[in-house]
Every structure is written in C-alpha cells, then in structure tokens.
Tab-separated table of C-alpha atoms in Angstrom:
chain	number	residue	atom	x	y	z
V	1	UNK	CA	-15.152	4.850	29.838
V	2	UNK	CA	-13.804	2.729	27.513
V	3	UNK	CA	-14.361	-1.602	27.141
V	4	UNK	CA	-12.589	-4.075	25.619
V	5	UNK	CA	-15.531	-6.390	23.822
V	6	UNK	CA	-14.986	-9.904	25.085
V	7	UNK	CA	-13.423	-11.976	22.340
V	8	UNK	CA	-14.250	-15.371	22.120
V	9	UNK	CA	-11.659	-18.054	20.982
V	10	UNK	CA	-13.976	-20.781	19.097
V	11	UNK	CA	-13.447	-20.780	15.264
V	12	UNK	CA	-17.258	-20.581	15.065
V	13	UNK	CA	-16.941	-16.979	16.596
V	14	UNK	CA	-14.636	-15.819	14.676
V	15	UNK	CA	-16.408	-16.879	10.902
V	16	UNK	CA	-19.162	-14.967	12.483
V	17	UNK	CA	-17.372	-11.932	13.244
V	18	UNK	CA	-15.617	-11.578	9.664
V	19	UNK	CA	-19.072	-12.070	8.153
V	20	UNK	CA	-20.547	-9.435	10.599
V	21	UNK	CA	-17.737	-7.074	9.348
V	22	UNK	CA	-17.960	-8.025	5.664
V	23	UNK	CA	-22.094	-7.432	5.773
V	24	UNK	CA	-20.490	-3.984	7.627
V	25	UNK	CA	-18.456	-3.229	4.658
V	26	UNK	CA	-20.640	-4.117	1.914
V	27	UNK	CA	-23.995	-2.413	3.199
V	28	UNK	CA	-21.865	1.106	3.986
V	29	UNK	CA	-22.562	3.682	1.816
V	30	UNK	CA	-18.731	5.103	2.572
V	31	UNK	CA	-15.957	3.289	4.296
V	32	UNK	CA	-13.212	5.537	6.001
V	33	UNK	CA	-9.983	3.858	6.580
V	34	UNK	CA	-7.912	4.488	9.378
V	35	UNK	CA	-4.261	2.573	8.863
V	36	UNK	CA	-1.264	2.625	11.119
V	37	UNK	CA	2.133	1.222	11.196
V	38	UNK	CA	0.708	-2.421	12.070
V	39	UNK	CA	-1.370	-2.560	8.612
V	40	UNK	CA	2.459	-2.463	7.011
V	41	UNK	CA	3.944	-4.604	9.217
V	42	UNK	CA	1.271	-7.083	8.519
V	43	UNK	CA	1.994	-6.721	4.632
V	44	UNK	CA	5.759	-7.555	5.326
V	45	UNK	CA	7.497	-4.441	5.644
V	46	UNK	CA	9.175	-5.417	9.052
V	47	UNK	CA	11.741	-2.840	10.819
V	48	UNK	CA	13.446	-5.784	12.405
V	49	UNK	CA	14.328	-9.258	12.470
V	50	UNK	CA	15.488	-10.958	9.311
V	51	UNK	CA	14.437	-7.927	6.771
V	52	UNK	CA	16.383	-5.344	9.147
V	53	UNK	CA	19.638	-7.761	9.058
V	54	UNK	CA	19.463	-8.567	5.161
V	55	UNK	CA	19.432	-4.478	4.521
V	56	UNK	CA	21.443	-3.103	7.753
V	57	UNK	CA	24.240	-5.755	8.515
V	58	UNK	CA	26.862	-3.130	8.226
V	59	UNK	CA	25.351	-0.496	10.454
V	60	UNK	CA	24.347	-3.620	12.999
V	61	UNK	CA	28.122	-4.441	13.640
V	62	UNK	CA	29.383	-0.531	13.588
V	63	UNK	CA	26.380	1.041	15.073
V	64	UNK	CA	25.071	-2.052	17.336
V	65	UNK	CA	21.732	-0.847	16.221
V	66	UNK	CA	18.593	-3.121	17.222
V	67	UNK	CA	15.945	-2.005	14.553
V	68	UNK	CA	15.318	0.598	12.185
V	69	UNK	CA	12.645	2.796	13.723
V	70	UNK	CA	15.133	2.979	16.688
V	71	UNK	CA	18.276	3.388	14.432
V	72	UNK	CA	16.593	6.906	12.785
V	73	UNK	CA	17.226	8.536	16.060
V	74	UNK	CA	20.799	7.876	16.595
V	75	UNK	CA	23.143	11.038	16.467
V	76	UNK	CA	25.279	10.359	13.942
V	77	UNK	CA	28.671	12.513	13.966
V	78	UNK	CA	28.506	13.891	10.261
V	79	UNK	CA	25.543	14.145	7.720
V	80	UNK	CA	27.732	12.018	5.363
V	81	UNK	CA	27.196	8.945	8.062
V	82	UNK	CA	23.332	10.802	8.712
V	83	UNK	CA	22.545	9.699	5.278
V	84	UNK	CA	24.355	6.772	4.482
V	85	UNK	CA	21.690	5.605	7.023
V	86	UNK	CA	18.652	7.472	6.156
V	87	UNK	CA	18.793	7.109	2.365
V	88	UNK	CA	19.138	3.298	2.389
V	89	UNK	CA	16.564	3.499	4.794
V	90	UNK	CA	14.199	5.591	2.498
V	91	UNK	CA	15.053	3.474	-0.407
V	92	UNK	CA	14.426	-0.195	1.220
V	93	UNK	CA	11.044	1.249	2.314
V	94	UNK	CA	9.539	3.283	0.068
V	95	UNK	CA	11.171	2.882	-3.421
V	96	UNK	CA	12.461	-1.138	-2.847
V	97	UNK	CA	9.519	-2.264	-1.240
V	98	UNK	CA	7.648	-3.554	-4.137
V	99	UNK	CA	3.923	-3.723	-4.130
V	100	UNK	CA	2.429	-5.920	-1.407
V	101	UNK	CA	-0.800	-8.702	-1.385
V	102	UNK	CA	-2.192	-7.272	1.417
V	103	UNK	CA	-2.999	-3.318	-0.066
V	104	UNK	CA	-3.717	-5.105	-2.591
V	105	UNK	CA	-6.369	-7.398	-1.521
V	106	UNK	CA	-7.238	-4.422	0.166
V	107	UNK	CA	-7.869	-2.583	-2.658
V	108	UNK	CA	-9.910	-5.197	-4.306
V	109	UNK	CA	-11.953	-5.083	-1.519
V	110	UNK	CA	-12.554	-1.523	-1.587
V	111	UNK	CA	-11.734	0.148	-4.407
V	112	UNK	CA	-16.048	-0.254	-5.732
V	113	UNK	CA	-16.833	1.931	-2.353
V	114	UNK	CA	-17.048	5.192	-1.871
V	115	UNK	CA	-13.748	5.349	0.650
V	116	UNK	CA	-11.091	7.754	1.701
V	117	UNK	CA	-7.720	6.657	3.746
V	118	UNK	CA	-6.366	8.611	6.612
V	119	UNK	CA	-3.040	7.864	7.645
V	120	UNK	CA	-0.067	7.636	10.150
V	121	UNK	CA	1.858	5.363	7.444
V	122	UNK	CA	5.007	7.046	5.495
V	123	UNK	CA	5.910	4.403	3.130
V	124	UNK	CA	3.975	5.185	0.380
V	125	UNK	CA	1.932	1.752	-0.325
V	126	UNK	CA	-1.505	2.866	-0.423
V	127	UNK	CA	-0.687	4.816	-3.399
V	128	UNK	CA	1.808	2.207	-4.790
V	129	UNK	CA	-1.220	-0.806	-4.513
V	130	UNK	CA	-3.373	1.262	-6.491
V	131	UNK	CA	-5.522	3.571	-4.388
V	132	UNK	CA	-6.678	6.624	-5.671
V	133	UNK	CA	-4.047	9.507	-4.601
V	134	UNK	CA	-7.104	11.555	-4.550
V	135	UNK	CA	-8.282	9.462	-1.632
V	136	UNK	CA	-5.445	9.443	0.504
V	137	UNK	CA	-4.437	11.872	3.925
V	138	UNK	CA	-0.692	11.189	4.935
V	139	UNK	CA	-0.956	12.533	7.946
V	140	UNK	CA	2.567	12.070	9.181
V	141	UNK	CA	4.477	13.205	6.106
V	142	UNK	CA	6.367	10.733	3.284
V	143	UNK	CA	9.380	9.020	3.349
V	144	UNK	CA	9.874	10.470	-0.461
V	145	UNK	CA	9.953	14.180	0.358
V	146	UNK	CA	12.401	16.487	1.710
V	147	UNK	CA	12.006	19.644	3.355
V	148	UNK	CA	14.226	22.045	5.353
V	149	UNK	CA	15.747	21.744	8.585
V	150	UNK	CA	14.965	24.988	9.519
V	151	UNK	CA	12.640	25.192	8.414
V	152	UNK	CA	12.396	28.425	6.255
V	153	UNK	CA	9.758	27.897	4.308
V	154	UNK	CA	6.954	24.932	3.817
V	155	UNK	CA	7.516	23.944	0.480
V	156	UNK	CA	8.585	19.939	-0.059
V	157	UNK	CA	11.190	18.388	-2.966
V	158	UNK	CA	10.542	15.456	-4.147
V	159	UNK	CA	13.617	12.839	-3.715
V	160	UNK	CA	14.000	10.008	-5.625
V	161	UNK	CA	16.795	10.563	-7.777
V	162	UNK	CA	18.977	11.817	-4.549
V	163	UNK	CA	18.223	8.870	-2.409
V	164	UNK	CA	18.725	5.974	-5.371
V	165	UNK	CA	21.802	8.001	-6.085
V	166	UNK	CA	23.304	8.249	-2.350
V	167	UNK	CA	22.491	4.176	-1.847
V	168	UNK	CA	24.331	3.543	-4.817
V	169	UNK	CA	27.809	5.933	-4.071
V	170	UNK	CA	27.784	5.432	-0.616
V	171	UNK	CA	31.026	3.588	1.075
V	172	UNK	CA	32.047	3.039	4.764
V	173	UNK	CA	28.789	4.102	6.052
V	174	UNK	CA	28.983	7.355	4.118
V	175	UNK	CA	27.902	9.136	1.466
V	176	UNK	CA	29.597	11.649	-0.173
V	177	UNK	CA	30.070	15.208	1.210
V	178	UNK	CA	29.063	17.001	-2.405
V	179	UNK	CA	25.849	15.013	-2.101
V	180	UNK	CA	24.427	16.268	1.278
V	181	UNK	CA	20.979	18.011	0.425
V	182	UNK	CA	20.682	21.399	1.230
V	183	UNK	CA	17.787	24.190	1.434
V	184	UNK	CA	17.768	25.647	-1.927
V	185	UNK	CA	16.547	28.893	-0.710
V	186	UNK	CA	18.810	28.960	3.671
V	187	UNK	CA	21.656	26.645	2.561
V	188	UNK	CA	20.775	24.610	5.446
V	189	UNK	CA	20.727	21.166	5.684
V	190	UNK	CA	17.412	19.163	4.441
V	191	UNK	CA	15.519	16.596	6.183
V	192	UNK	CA	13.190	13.822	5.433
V	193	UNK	CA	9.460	15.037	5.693
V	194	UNK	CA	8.372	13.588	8.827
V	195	UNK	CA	6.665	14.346	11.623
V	196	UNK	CA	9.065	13.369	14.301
V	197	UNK	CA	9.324	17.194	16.112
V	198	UNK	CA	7.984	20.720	15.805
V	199	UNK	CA	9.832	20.879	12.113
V	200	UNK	CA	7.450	19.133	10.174
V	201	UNK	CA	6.112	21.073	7.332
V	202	UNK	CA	2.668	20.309	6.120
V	203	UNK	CA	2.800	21.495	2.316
V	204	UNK	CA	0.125	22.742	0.061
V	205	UNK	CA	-0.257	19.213	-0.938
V	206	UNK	CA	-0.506	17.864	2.667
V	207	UNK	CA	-3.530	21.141	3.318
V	208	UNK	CA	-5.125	19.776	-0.002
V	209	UNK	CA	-5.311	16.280	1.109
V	210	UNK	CA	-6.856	17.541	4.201
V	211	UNK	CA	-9.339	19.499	2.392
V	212	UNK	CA	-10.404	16.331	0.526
V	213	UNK	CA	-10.622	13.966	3.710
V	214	UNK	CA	-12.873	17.083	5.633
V	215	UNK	CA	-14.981	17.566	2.603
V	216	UNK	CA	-15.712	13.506	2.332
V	217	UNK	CA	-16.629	13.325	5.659
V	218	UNK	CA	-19.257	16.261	5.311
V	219	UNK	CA	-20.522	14.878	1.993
V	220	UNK	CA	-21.099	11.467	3.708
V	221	UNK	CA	-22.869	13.117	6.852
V	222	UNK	CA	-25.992	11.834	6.835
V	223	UNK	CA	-24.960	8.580	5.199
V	224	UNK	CA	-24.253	5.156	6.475
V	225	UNK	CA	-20.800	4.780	7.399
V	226	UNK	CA	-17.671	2.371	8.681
V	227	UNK	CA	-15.264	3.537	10.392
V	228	UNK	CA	-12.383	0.834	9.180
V	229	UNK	CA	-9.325	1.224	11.639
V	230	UNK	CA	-6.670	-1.556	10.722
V	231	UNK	CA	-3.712	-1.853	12.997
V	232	UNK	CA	-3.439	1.376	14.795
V	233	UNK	CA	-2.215	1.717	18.450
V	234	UNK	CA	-2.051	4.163	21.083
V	235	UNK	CA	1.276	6.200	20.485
V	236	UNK	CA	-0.893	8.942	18.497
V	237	UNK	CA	-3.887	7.756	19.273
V	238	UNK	CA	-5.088	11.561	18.618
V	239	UNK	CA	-4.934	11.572	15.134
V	240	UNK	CA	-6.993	8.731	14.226
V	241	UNK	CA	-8.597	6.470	16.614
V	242	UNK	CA	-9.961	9.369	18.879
V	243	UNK	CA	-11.788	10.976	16.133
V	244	UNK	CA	-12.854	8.088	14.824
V	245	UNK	CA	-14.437	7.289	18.203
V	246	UNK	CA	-15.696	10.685	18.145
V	247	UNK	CA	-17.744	10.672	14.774
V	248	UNK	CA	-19.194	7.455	15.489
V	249	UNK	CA	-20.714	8.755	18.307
V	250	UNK	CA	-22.321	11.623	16.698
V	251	UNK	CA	-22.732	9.963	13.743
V	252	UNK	CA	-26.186	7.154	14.622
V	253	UNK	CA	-25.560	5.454	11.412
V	254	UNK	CA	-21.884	5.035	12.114
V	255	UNK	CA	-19.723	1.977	12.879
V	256	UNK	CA	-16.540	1.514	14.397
V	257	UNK	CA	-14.384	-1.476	12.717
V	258	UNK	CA	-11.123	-1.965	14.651
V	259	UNK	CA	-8.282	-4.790	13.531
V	260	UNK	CA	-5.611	-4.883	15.693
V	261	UNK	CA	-3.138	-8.061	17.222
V	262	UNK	CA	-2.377	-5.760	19.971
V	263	UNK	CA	-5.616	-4.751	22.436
V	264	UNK	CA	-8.391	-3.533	20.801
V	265	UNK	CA	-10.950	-1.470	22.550
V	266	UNK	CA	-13.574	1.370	22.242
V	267	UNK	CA	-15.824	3.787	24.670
V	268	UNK	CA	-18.974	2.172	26.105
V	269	UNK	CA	-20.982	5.192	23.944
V	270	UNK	CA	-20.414	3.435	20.966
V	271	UNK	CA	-19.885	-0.475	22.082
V	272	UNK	CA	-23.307	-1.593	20.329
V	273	UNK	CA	-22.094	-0.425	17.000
V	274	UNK	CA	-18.366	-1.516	17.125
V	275	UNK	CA	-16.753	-4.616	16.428
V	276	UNK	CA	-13.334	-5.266	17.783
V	277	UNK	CA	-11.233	-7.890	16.382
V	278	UNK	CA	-7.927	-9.158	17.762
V	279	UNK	CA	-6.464	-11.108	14.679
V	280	UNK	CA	-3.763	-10.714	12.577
V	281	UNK	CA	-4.855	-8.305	9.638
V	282	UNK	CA	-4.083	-10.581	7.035
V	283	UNK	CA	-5.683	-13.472	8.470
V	284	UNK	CA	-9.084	-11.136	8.217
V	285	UNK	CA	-8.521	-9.715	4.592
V	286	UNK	CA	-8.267	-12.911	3.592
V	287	UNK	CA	-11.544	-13.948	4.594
V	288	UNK	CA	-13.355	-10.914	3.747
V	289	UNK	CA	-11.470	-11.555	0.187
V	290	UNK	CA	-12.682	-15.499	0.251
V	291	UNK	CA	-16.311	-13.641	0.831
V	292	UNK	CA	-15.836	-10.933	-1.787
V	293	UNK	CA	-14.688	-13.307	-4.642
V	294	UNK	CA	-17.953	-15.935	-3.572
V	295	UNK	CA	-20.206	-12.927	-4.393
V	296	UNK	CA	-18.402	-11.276	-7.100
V	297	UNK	CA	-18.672	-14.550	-9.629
C-alpha cells in the first residue's frame, strides 16, 4: 500500500520540512540521487512554451508540432527532414543549453558528500554543472551519442561535430543527404542513443557506470543513507523510484527524500522515514542553499 503524507499549507510547515530534509542531508553518510525529467525542467530547459517557439518556429508552422518531446516521434518522410529536426534538437539541449543555477546549487550542496546520481535525464547537465562523471548512471542513454539502427553491434560515437555541423548547413527543414550518419561497420542508418524501443544499446561505458552505482550502494550498506529523488514521476517508475522504495525498506538506516510538483507518495513500509515534499524544486534548493551558506561561513 502506498500513502500520500498529508502536506500542510502554512509557511511554518514548510521551513520545518526543508530543515528536516537539510538535517537529512547533512547527517547522511551517502546521499543517492535519483533525478528525472522534472529536475531539468525546473532548471529551465522547457520542451514547450516560449523556449520550444524561439528554437522550433519553422517546424511549428510546417509540422504543426505542439512540443518537442512529442515532435521526436513524428515520421518524417526522409532522414534529411529526420535530422534537420533531431540535430537542432540535440544541439538546443545538450550542447546550447549552457550551464544552469539549479545543478549548480545542487552541486554546492552536494559535491562535500559521499553521493552518486542515477538517472532518467539525457541532456547531459549533471556532468556539465560539475559533478563528478565518475558519479553519474545515465540510465536512459545521452542525447550526445549515436549508435546504430540496427543495431549491429553496441558500440556508441560520440557526436558533436556532426550535430553542430548539420544545425549549421541545414535549409528547408533539411539537412543535407551526404551528411546522414551511417553505421560505420552495416551502412545503416544511425540513431540517437536513447532508450525509446528495444534498440537501445547500453555500451561498455553505460555497463561501467552501472558497475560504479552497484558497487556504491554495497560500499554504503551498512551506512546511513538518503535516498534524494528530485522530480521523478511514474512513466518509468521502475528504474528509479521503485528501487529506491525498495532499499529503504531493507535498508533501517535509510531515508526516502522525494521533491516533486506533481503527487508525491511512498509505501506505508517506509512512511516513518520518508519525507514527501510537493514544491517546486527550486523553491527547495534554494532554501537548503540559504541553510548551507549560514553554516558554511
């Protein structure tokens, strides 16, 4: 069974929640992040509205298109209109982005602790805002790798040069038909390293990173540990909110930290050592960071 812990609206309760949560944070001997898509939409990085229009205008009166999360899936005609779209895309969110206050603040916050990030997020920020590469899991691949379609084989390529290149030559919604990216090794045609079907290729980076995140987790056992989940929802709710509910159960020293605008909510098991906060991300980083500068001079 699952509860959602009552939340109540009085700014009284909610200074005493972020200074419950900061106490969490500081007296945990590890702190594993969980981040989804909402932690980058917090920090900015919207996939509609005004950012979508100042990037997309032209595909928004050819295409009609709403968003871009929605846009990805269209079935485009040719790969020269596939990725006009996907390589603007690519660039305006992982290589045009910029750095962004909130990973930022983040990582001031954390970067002392003994942490480790597992993620649903594809754009690249952790790393960008200064966390340790070392300390990162993307689970769902990386908007700045491609792979085959195929696929043939598991190996990744990076892609920088290709996308930067294909934003800049493109015209009428296309890119050029010489610079469609093919397999080196099938001839067929590549696609961005994401985790959207039964294609996705997990690389011998992607098994490494997932050695490091299993071998954190054993070293920090026995240890005192937070759970930090910061805007994940329930699409895939199996990849990080389920196990963290799971290891906080078996873990007695364990909490469960969940930051969410949407519904927040955990099992009855672990209810006494959760707190559940239904705030705006960056509303909450910024106190903990009002409370970490106060101690930290």
């Amino acid at each position: 069974m699952c509860s959602k812990k009552k939340m109540k609206p009085s700014i009284e309760d909610y200074y005493v929640m972020q200074d419950d949560i900061m106490k969490q944070l500081q007296q945990a001997d590890a702190i594993i992040v969980g981040a989804g898509s909402g932690l980058s939409t917090a920090a900015g990085l919207h996939y509609d509205g005004k950012r979508f229009q100042q990037y997309f205008e032209d595909f928004i009166q050819e295409y009609g298109f709403q968003d871009m999360y929605s846009a990805g899936f269209y079935p485009f005609e040719t790969l020269e209109q596939y990725w006009a779209y996907w390589s603007r895309f690519i660039y305006v969110n992982r290589y045009d982005a910029g750095t962004r206050k909130l990973y930022r603040d983040l990582y001031s916050i954390l970067h002392k602790k003994e942490y480790f990030v597992i993620t649903s997020n594809v754009d690249h920020q952790f790393q960008i805002n200064g966390f340790d590469k070392q300390r990162l899991f993307y689970m769902q691949g990386d908007y700045g790798l491609l792979q085959c379609s195929g696929p043939c084989h598991t190996k990744t390529y990076e892609n920088e040069s290709l996308i930067k290149h294909m934003v800049s030559t493109q015209k009428n919604l296309r890119i050029l038909s010489k610079d469609i990216p093919l397999c080196p090794i099938c001839h067929q045609p590549m696609i961005p390293n994401l985790r959207c079907d039964d294609r996705f290729v997990e690389d011998e980076g992607w098994y490494a990173a997932k050695q490091r995140y299993e071998t954190f987790l054993k070293l920090h056992k026995q240890d005192r540990v937070v759970f930090l989940e910061l805007g994940v929802g329930f699409q895939t709710p199996g990849i990080i909110k389920y196990p963290f509910w799971r290891m906080t159960a078996v873990r007695k020293d364990a909490v469960y930290i969940a930051i969410n605008q949407e519904d927040v909510m955990c099992p009855n098991e672990i209810m006494d050592r959760s707190l559940l906060c239904k705030m705006p991300i960056e509303t909450c980083v910024n106190a903990w960071m009002s409370s970490h500068l106060s101690k930290s001079t």
